[in-house]
C-alpha positions as YAML, in Angstrom:
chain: A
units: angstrom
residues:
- id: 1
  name: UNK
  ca: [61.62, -259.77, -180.37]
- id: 2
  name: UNK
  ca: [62.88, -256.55, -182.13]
- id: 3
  name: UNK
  ca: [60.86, -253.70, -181.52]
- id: 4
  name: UNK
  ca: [59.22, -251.85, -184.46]
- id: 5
  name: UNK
  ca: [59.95, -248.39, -183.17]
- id: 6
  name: UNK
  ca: [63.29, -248.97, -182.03]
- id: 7
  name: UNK
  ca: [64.32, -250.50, -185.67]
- id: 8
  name: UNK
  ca: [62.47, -248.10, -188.01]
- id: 9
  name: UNK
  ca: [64.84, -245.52, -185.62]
- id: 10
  name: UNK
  ca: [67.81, -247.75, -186.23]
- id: 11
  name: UNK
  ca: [67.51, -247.53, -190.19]
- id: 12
  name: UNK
  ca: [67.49, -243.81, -189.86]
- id: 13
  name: UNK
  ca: [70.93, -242.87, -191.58]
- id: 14
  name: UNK
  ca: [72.45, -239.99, -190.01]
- id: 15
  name: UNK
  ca: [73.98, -237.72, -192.20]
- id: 16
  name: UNK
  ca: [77.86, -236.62, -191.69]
- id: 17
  name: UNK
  ca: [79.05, -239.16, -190.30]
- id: 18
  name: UNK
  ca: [83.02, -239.30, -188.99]
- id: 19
  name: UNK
  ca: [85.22, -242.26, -188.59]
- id: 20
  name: UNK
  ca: [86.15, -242.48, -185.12]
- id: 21
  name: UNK
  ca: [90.16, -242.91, -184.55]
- id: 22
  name: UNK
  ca: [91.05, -246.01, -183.41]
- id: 23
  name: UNK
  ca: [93.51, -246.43, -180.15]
- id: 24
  name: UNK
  ca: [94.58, -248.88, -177.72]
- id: 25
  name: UNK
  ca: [91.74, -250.04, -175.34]
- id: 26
  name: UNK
  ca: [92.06, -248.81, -171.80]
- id: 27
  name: UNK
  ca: [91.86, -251.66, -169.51]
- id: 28
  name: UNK
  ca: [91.23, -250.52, -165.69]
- id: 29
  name: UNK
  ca: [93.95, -251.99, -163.14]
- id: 30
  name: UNK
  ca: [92.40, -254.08, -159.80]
- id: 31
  name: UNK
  ca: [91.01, -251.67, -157.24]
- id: 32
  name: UNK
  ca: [92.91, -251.46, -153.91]
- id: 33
  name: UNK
  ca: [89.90, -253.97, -152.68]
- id: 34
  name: UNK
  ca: [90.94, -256.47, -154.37]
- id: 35
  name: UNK
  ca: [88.10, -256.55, -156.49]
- id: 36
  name: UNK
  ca: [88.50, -256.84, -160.50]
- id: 37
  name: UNK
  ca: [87.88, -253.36, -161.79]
- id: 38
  name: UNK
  ca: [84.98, -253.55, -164.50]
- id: 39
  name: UNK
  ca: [86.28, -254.23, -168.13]
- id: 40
  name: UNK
  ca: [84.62, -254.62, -171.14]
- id: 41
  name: UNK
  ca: [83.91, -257.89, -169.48]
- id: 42
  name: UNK
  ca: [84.57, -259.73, -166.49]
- id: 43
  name: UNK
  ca: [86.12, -262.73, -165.13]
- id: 44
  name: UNK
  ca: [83.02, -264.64, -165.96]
- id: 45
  name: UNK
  ca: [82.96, -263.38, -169.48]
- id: 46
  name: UNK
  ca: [79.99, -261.04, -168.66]
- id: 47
  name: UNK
  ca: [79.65, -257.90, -170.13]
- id: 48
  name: UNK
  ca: [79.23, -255.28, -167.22]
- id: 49
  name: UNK
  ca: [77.31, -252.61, -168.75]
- id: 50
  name: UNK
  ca: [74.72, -254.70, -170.83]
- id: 51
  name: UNK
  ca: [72.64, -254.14, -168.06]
- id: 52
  name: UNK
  ca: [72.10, -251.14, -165.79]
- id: 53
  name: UNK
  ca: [69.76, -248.85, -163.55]
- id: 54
  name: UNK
  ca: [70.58, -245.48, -163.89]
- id: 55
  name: UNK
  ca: [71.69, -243.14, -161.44]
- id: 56
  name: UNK
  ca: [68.43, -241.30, -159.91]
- id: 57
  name: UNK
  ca: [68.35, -238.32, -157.80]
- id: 58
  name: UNK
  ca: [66.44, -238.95, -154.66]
- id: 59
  name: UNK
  ca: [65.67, -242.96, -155.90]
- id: 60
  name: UNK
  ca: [68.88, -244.69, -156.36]
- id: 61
  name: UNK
  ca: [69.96, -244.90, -152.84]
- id: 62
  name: UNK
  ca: [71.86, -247.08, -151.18]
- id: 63
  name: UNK
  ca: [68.72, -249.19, -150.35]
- id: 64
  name: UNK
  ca: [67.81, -249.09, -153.40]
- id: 65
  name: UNK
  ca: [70.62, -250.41, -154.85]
- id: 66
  name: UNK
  ca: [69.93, -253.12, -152.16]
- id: 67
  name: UNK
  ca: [67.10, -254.42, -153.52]
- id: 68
  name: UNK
  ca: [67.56, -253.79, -157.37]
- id: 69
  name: UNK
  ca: [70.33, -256.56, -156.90]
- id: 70
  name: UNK
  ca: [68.24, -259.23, -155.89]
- id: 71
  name: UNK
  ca: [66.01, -258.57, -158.85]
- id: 72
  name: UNK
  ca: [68.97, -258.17, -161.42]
- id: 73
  name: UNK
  ca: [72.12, -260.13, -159.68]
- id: 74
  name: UNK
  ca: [74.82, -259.42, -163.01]
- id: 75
  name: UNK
  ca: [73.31, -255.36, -163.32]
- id: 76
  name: UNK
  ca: [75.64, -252.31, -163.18]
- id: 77
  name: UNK
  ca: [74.29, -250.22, -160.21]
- id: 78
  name: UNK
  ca: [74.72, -246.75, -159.90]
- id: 79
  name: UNK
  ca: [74.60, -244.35, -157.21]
- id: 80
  name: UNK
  ca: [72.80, -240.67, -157.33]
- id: 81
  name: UNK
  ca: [74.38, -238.20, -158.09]
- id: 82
  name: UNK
  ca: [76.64, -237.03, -155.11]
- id: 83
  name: UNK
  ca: [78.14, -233.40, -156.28]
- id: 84
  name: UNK
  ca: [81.61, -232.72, -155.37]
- id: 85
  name: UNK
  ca: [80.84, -230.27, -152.94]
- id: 86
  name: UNK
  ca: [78.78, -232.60, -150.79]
- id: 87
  name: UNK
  ca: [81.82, -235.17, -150.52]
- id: 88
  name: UNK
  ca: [84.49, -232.75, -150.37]
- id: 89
  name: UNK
  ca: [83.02, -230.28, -147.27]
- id: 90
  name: UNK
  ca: [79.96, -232.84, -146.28]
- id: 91
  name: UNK
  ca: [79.82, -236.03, -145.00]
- id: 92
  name: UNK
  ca: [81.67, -238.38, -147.04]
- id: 93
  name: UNK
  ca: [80.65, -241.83, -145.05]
- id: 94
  name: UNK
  ca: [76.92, -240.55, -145.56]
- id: 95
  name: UNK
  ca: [77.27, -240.56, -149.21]
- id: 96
  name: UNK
  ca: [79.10, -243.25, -150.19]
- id: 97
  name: UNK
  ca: [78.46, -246.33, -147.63]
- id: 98
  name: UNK
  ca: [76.97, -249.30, -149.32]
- id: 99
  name: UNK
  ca: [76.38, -252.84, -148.77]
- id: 100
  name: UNK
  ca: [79.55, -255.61, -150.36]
- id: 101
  name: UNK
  ca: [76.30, -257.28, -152.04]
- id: 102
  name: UNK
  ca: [75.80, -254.07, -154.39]
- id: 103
  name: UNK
  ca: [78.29, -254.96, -156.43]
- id: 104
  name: UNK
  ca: [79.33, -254.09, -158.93]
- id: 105
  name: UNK
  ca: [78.15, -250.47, -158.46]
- id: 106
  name: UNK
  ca: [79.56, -247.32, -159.88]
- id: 107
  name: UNK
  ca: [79.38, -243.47, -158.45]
- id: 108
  name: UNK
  ca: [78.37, -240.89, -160.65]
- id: 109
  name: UNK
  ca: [79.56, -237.67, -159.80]
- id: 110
  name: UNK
  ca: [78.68, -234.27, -160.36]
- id: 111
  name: UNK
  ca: [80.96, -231.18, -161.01]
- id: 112
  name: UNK
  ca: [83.27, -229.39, -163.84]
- id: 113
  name: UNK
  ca: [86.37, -228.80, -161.44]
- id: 114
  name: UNK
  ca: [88.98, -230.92, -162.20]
- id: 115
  name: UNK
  ca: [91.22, -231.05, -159.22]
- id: 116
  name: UNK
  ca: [87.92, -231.76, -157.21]
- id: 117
  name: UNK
  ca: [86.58, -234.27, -159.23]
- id: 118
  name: UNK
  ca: [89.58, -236.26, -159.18]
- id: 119
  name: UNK
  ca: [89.53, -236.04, -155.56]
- id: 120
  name: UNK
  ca: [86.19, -237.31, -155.53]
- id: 121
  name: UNK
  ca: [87.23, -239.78, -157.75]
- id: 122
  name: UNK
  ca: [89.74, -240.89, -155.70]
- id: 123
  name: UNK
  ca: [87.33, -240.99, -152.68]
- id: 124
  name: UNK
  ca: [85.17, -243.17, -154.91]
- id: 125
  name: UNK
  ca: [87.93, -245.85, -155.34]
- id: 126
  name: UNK
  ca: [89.05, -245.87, -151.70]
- id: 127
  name: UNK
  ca: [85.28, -246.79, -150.77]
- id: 128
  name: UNK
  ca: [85.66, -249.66, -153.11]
- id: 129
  name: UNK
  ca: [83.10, -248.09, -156.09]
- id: 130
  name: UNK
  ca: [84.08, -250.38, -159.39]
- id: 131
  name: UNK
  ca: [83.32, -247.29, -162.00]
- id: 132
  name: UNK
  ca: [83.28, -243.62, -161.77]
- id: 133
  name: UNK
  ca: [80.80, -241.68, -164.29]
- id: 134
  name: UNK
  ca: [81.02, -238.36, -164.97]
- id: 135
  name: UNK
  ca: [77.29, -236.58, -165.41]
- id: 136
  name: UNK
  ca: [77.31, -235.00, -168.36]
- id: 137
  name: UNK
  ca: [72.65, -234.98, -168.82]
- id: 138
  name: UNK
  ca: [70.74, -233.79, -165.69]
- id: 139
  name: UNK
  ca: [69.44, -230.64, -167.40]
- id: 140
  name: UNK
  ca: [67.70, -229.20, -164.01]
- id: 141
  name: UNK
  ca: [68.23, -225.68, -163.23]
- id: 142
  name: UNK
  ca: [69.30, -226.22, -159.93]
- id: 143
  name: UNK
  ca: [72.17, -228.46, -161.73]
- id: 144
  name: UNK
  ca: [72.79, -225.45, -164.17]
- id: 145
  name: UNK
  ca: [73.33, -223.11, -161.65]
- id: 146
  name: UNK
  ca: [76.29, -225.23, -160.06]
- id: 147
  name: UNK
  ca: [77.86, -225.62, -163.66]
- id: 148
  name: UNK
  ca: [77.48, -228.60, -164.47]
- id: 149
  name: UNK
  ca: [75.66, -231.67, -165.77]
- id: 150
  name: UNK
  ca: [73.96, -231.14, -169.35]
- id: 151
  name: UNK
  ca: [75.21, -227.27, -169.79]
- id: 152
  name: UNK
  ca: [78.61, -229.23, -169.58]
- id: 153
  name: UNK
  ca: [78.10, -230.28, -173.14]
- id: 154
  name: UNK
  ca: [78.61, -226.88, -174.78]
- id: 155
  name: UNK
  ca: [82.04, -227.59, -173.25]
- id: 156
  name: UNK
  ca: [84.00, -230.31, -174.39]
- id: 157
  name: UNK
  ca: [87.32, -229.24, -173.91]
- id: 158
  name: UNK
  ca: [86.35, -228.33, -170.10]
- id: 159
  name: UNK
  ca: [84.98, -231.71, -169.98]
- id: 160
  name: UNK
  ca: [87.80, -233.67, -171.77]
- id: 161
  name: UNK
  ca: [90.27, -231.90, -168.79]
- id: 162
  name: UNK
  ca: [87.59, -233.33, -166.40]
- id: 163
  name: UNK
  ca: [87.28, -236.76, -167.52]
- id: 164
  name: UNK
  ca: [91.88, -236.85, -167.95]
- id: 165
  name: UNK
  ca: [91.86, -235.43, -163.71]
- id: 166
  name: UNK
  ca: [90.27, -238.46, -163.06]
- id: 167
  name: UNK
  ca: [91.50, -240.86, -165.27]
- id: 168
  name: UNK
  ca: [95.00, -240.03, -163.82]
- id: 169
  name: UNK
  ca: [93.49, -240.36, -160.56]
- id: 170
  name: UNK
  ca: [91.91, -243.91, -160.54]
- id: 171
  name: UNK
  ca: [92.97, -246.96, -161.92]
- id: 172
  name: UNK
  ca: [89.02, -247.42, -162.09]
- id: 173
  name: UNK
  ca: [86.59, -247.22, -165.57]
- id: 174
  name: UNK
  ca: [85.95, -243.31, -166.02]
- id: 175
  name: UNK
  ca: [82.83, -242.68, -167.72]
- id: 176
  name: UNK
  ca: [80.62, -240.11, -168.85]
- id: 177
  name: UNK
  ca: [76.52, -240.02, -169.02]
- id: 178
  name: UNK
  ca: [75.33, -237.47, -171.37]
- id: 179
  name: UNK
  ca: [72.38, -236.05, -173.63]
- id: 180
  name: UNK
  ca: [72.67, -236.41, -177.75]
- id: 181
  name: UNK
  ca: [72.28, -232.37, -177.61]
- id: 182
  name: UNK
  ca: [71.42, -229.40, -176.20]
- id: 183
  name: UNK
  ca: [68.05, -227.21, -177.02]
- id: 184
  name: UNK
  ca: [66.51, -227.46, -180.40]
- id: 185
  name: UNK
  ca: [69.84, -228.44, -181.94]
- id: 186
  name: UNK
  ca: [69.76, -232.15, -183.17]
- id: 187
  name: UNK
  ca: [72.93, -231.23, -185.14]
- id: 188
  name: UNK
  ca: [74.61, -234.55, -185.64]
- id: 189
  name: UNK
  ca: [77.98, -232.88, -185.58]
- id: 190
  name: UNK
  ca: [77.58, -231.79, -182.08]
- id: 191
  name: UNK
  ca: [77.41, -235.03, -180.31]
- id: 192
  name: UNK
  ca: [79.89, -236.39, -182.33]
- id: 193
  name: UNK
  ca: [82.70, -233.58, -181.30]
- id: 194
  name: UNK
  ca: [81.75, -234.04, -177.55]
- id: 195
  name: UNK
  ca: [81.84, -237.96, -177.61]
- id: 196
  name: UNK
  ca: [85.13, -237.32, -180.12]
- id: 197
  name: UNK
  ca: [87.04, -234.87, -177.70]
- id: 198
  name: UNK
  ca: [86.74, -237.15, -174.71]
- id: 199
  name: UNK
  ca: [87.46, -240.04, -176.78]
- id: 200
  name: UNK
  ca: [90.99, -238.67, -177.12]
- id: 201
  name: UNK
  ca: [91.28, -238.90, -173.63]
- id: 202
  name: UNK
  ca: [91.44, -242.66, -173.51]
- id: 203
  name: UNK
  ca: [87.46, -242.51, -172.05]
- id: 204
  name: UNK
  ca: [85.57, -245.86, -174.21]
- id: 205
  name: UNK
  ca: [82.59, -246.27, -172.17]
- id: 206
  name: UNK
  ca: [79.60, -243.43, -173.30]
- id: 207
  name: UNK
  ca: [76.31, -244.05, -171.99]
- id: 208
  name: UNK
  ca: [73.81, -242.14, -174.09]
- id: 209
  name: UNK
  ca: [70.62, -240.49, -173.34]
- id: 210
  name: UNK
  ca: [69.21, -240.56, -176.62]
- id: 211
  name: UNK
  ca: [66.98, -237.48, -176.36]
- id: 212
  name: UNK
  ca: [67.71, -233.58, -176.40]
- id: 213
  name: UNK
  ca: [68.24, -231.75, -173.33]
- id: 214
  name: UNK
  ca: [66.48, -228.54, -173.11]
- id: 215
  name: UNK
  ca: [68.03, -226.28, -170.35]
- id: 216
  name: UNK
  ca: [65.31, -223.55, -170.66]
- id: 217
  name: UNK
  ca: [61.27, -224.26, -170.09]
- id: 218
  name: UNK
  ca: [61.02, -227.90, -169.50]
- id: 219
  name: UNK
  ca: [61.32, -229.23, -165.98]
- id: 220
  name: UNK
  ca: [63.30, -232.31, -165.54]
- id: 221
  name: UNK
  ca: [60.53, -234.49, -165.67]
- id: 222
  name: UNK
  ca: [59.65, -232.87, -169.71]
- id: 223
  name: UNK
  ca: [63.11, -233.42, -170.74]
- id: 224
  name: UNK
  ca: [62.56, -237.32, -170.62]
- id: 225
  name: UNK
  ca: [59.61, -237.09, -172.11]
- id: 226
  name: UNK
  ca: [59.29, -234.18, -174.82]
- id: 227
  name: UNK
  ca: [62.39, -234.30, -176.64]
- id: 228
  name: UNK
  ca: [62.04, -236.95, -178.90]
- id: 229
  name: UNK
  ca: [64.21, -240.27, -178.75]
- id: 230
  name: UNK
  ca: [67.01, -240.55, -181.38]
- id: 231
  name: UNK
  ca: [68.26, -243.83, -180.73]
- id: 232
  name: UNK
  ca: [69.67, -244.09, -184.70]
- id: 233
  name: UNK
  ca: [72.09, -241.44, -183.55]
- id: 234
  name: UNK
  ca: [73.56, -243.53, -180.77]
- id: 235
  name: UNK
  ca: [73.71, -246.27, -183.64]
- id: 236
  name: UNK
  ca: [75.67, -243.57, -185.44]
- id: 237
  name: UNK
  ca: [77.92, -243.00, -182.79]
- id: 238
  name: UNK
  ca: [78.77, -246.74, -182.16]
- id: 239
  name: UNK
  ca: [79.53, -247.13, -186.06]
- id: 240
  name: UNK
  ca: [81.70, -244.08, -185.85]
- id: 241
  name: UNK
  ca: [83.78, -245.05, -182.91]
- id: 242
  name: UNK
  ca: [83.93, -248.73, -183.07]
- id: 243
  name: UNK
  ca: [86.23, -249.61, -180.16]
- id: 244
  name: UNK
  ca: [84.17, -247.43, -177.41]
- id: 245
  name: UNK
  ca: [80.92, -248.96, -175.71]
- id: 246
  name: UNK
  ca: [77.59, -247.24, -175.98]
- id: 247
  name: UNK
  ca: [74.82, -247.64, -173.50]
- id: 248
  name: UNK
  ca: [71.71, -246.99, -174.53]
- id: 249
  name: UNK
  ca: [69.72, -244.80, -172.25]
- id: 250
  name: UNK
  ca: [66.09, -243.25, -172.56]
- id: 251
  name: UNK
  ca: [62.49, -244.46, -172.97]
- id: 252
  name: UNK
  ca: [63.12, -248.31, -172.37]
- id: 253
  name: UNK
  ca: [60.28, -249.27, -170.25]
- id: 254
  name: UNK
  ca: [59.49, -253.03, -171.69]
- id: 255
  name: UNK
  ca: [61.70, -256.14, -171.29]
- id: 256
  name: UNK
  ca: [61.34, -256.61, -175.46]
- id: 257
  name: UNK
  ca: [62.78, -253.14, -175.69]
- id: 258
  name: UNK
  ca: [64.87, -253.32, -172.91]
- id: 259
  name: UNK
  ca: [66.83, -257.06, -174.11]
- id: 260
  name: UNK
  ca: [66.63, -255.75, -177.78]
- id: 261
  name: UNK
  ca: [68.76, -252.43, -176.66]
- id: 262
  name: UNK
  ca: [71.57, -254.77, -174.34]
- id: 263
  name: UNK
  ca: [72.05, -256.76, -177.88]
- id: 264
  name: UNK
  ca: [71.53, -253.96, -180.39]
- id: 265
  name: UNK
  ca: [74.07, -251.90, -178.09]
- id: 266
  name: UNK
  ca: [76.79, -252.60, -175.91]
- id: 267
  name: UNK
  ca: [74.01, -252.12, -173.15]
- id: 268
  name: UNK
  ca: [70.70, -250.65, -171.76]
- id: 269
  name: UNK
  ca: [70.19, -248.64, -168.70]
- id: 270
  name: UNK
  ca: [66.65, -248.62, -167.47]
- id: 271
  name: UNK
  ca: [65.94, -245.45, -165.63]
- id: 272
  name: UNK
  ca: [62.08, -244.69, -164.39]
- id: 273
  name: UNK
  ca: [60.67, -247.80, -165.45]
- id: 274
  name: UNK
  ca: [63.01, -249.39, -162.60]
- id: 275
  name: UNK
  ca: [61.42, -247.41, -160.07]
- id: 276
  name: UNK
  ca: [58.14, -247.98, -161.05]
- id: 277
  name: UNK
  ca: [58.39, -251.64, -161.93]
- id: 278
  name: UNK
  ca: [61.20, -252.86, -160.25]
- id: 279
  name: UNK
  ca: [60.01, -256.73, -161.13]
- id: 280
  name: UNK
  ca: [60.51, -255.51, -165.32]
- id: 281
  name: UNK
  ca: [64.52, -256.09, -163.52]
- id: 282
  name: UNK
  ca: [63.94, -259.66, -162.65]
- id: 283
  name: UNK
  ca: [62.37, -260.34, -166.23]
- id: 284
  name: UNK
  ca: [65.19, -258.43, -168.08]
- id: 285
  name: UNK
  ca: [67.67, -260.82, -165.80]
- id: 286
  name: UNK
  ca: [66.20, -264.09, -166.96]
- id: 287
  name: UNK
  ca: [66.34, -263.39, -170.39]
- id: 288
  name: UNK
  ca: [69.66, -261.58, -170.50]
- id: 289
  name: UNK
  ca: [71.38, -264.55, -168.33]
- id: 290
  name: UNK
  ca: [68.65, -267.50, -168.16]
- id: 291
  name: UNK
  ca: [71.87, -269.26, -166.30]
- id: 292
  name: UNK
  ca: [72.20, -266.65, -163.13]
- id: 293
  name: UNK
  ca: [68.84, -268.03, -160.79]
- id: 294
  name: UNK
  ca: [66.79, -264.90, -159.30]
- id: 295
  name: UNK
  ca: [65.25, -264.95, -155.96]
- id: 296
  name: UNK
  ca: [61.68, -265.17, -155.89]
- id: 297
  name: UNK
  ca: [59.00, -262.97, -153.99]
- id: 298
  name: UNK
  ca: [58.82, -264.59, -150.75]
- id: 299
  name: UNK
  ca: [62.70, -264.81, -150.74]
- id: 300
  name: UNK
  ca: [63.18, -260.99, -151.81]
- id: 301
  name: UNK
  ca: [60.69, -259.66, -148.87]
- id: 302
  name: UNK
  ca: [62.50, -262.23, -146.60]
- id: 303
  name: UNK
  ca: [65.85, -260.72, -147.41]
- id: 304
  name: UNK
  ca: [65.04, -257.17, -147.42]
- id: 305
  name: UNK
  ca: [62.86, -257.70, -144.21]
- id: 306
  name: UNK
  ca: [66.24, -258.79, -142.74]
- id: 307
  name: UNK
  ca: [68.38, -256.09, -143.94]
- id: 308
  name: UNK
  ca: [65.90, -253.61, -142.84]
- id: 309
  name: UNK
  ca: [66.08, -254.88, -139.39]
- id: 310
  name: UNK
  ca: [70.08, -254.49, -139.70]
- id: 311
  name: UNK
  ca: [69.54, -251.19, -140.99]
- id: 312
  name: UNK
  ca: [66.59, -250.02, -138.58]
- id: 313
  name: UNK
  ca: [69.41, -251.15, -135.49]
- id: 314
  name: UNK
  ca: [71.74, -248.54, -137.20]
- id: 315
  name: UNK
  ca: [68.76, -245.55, -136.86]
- id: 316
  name: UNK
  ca: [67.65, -245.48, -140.64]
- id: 317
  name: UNK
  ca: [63.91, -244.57, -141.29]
- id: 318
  name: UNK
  ca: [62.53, -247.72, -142.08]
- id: 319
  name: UNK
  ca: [60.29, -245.68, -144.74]
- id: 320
  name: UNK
  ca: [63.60, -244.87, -146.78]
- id: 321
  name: UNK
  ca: [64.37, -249.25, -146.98]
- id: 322
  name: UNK
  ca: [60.23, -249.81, -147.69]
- id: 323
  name: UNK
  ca: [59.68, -247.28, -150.69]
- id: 324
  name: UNK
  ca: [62.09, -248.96, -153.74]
- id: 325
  name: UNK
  ca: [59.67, -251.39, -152.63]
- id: 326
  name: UNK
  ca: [56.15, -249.83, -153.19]
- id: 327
  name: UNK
  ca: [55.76, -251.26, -157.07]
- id: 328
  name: UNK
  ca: [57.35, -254.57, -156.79]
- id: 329
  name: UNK
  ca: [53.36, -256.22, -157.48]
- id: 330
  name: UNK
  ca: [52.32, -253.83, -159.62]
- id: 331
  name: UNK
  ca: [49.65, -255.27, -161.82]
- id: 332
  name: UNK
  ca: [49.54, -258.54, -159.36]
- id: 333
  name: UNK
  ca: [46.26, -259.21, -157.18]
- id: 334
  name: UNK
  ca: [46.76, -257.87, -153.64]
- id: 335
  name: UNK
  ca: [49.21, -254.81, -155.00]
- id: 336
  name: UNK
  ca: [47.13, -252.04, -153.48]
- id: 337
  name: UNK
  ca: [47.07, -253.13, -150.20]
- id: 338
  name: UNK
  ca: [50.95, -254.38, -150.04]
- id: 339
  name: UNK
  ca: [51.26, -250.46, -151.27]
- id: 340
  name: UNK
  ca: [48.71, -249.31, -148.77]
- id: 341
  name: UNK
  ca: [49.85, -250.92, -145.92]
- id: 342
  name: UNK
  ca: [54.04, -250.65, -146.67]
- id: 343
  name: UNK
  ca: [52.92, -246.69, -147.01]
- id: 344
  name: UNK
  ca: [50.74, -246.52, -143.76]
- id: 345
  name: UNK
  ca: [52.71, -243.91, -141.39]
- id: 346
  name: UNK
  ca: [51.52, -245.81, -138.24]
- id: 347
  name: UNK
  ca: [53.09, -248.86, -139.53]
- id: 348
  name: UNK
  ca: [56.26, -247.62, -140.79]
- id: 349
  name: UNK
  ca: [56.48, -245.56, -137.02]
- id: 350
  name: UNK
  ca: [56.50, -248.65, -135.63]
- id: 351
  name: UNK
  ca: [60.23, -249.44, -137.35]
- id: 352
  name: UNK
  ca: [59.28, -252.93, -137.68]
- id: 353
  name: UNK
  ca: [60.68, -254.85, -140.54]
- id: 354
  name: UNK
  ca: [57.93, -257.16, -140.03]
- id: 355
  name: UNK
  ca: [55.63, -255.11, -141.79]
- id: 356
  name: UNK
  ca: [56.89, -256.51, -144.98]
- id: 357
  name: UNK
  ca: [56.22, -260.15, -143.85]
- id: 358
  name: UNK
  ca: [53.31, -258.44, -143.15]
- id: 359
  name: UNK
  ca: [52.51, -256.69, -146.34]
- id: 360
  name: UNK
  ca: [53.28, -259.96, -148.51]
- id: 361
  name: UNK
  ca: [50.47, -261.81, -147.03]
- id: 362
  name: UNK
  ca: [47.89, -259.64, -149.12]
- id: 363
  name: UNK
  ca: [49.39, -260.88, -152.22]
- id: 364
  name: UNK
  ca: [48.28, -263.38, -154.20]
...
């Protein structure tokens, strides 16, 4: 079903438009795993980025990621945001240890220092990550501060140098996440130069927030709501450069709007609405691949009720497994009480996967 708002956006025409230059496609190598690096699609003719979660400070964890891929099996995960600092003097195991079955799942990193985002990069394809993505949108202060993330927009050229580092780096997909403009400016031209300049590079995969980010007065939770969505400009952006892949990002929180964006673009990222209804994921998957089967409820509490007790063994909080999990029956009979009792601190103290099992039973 196409959505009204999304189309009437769509039929915007944005003025000054520039014909993108065309260039060979860059195709990643295999990985050192073994694994097929992501192209612009697979070995089973999917299309990797049609669907994705976005990368979510404090959310898209490794558990997470877990569970989002037993509600979406063909998605494109991605991590946080891990900073280059925090891999380069913390602890890099911490950070980027994940489970084989999160596949295919891509590390977005933060920074604007070349060398040491090419190290990280490097780091990313030694741990067996299939795409590295550059953040180019988090417009928090605390981001700001460290130089990076939105406020690298008003830098191209900086960010161009960035994206090559790593490109020569990894034979993996490098990427880039970014805003449609920074402030009050919804100059066209703008976005267009910064997706232009690292288009020179060789980078074809853009994955387009398609809303403002205002580094000044809005917290980050304002700057996905208040700026207003532009998704005609994306449209504008995937006319202009033709051969390079645009993922639309921003405000797609229904599985109409969702499927319409995967086949309107070259894909949608979901970003809150994943978190808060992490079953829209299993919808989205039947439609977008009616083919793929998708485990049901019982099976997904079974499973995660068994990782959890592999995890639990290893010392991890069994709170940090449980809360991806809080929404999953949001809307069904019994979903306050799974929430209740998956949130109790006595229960989760007693690091006993069961409580899932447990949990289940209340809904109907």
């Amino acid at each position: 079903m196409i959505h009204s708002d999304i189309t009437a956006q769509l039929e915007t025409v944005v003025p000054d438009s520039h014909a993108g230059v065309t260039a060979e496609s860059a195709v990643a190598t295999a990985q050192p795993t073994g694994r097929p690096a992501l192209d612009y699609t697979d070995g089973t003719g999917l299309r990797p980025w049609q669907l994705s979660v976005a990368p979510m400070i404090d959310v898209t964890d490794r558990h997470c990621r877990y569970f989002h891929r037993l509600l979406a099996p063909n998605a494109l995960l991605y991590t946080e945001m891990i900073t280059t600092g925090a891999l380069i003097f913390g602890d890099v195991p911490r950070h980027l240890r994940f489970s084989a079955q999160e596949h295919p799942v891509a590390l977005q990193l933060g920074g604007s220092e070349s060398a040491a985002l090419a190290q990280c990069a490097r780091l990313g394809q030694r741990w067996g990550y299939d795409e590295i993505n550059l953040n180019c949108g988090c417009p928090s202060e605390r981001v700001q501060k460290g130089a990076f993330g939105a406020c690298l927009m008003a830098e191209p050229a900086l960010v161009a140098d960035c994206v090559k580092a790593m490109q020569d780096a990894v034979s993996l997909p490098v990427t880039v996440k970014h805003r449609l403009g920074l402030d009050y400016d919804q100059s066209y031209d703008f976005v267009r130069d910064f997706v232009g300049q690292l288009y020179d590079t060789g980078c074809r995969v853009f994955i387009a927030h398609a809303r403002n980010a205002v580094l000044k007065g809005l917290s980050p939770k304002d700057n996905r709501d208040i700026p207003p969505l532009r998704y005609n400009v994306v449209s504008q952006l995937k006319q202009d450069f033709p051969d390079a892949l645009f993922v639309l990002n921003g405000g797609l929180n229904t599985p109409d709007l969702i499927c319409f964006a995967a086949g309107e673009f070259d894909g949608a990222m979901v970003g809150r609405a994943a978190w808060h209804e992490p079953y829209l994921l299993r919808e989205i998957s039947l439609r977008l691949w009616p083919d793929t089967p998708v485990a049901d409820d019982a099976t997904i509490v079974q499973r995660m009720a068994e990782y959890a007790r592999s995890e639990v063994m290893q010392g991890v909080p069994l709170r940090v497994i449980v809360k991806p999990m809080l929404g999953l029956f949001n809307g069904c009979k019994g979903a306050r009480q799974w929430r209740r009792y998956l949130s109790d601190p006595a229960h989760l103290a007693t690091q006993n996967p069961d409580i899932l099992l447990q949990a289940f039973a209340f809904v109907d």
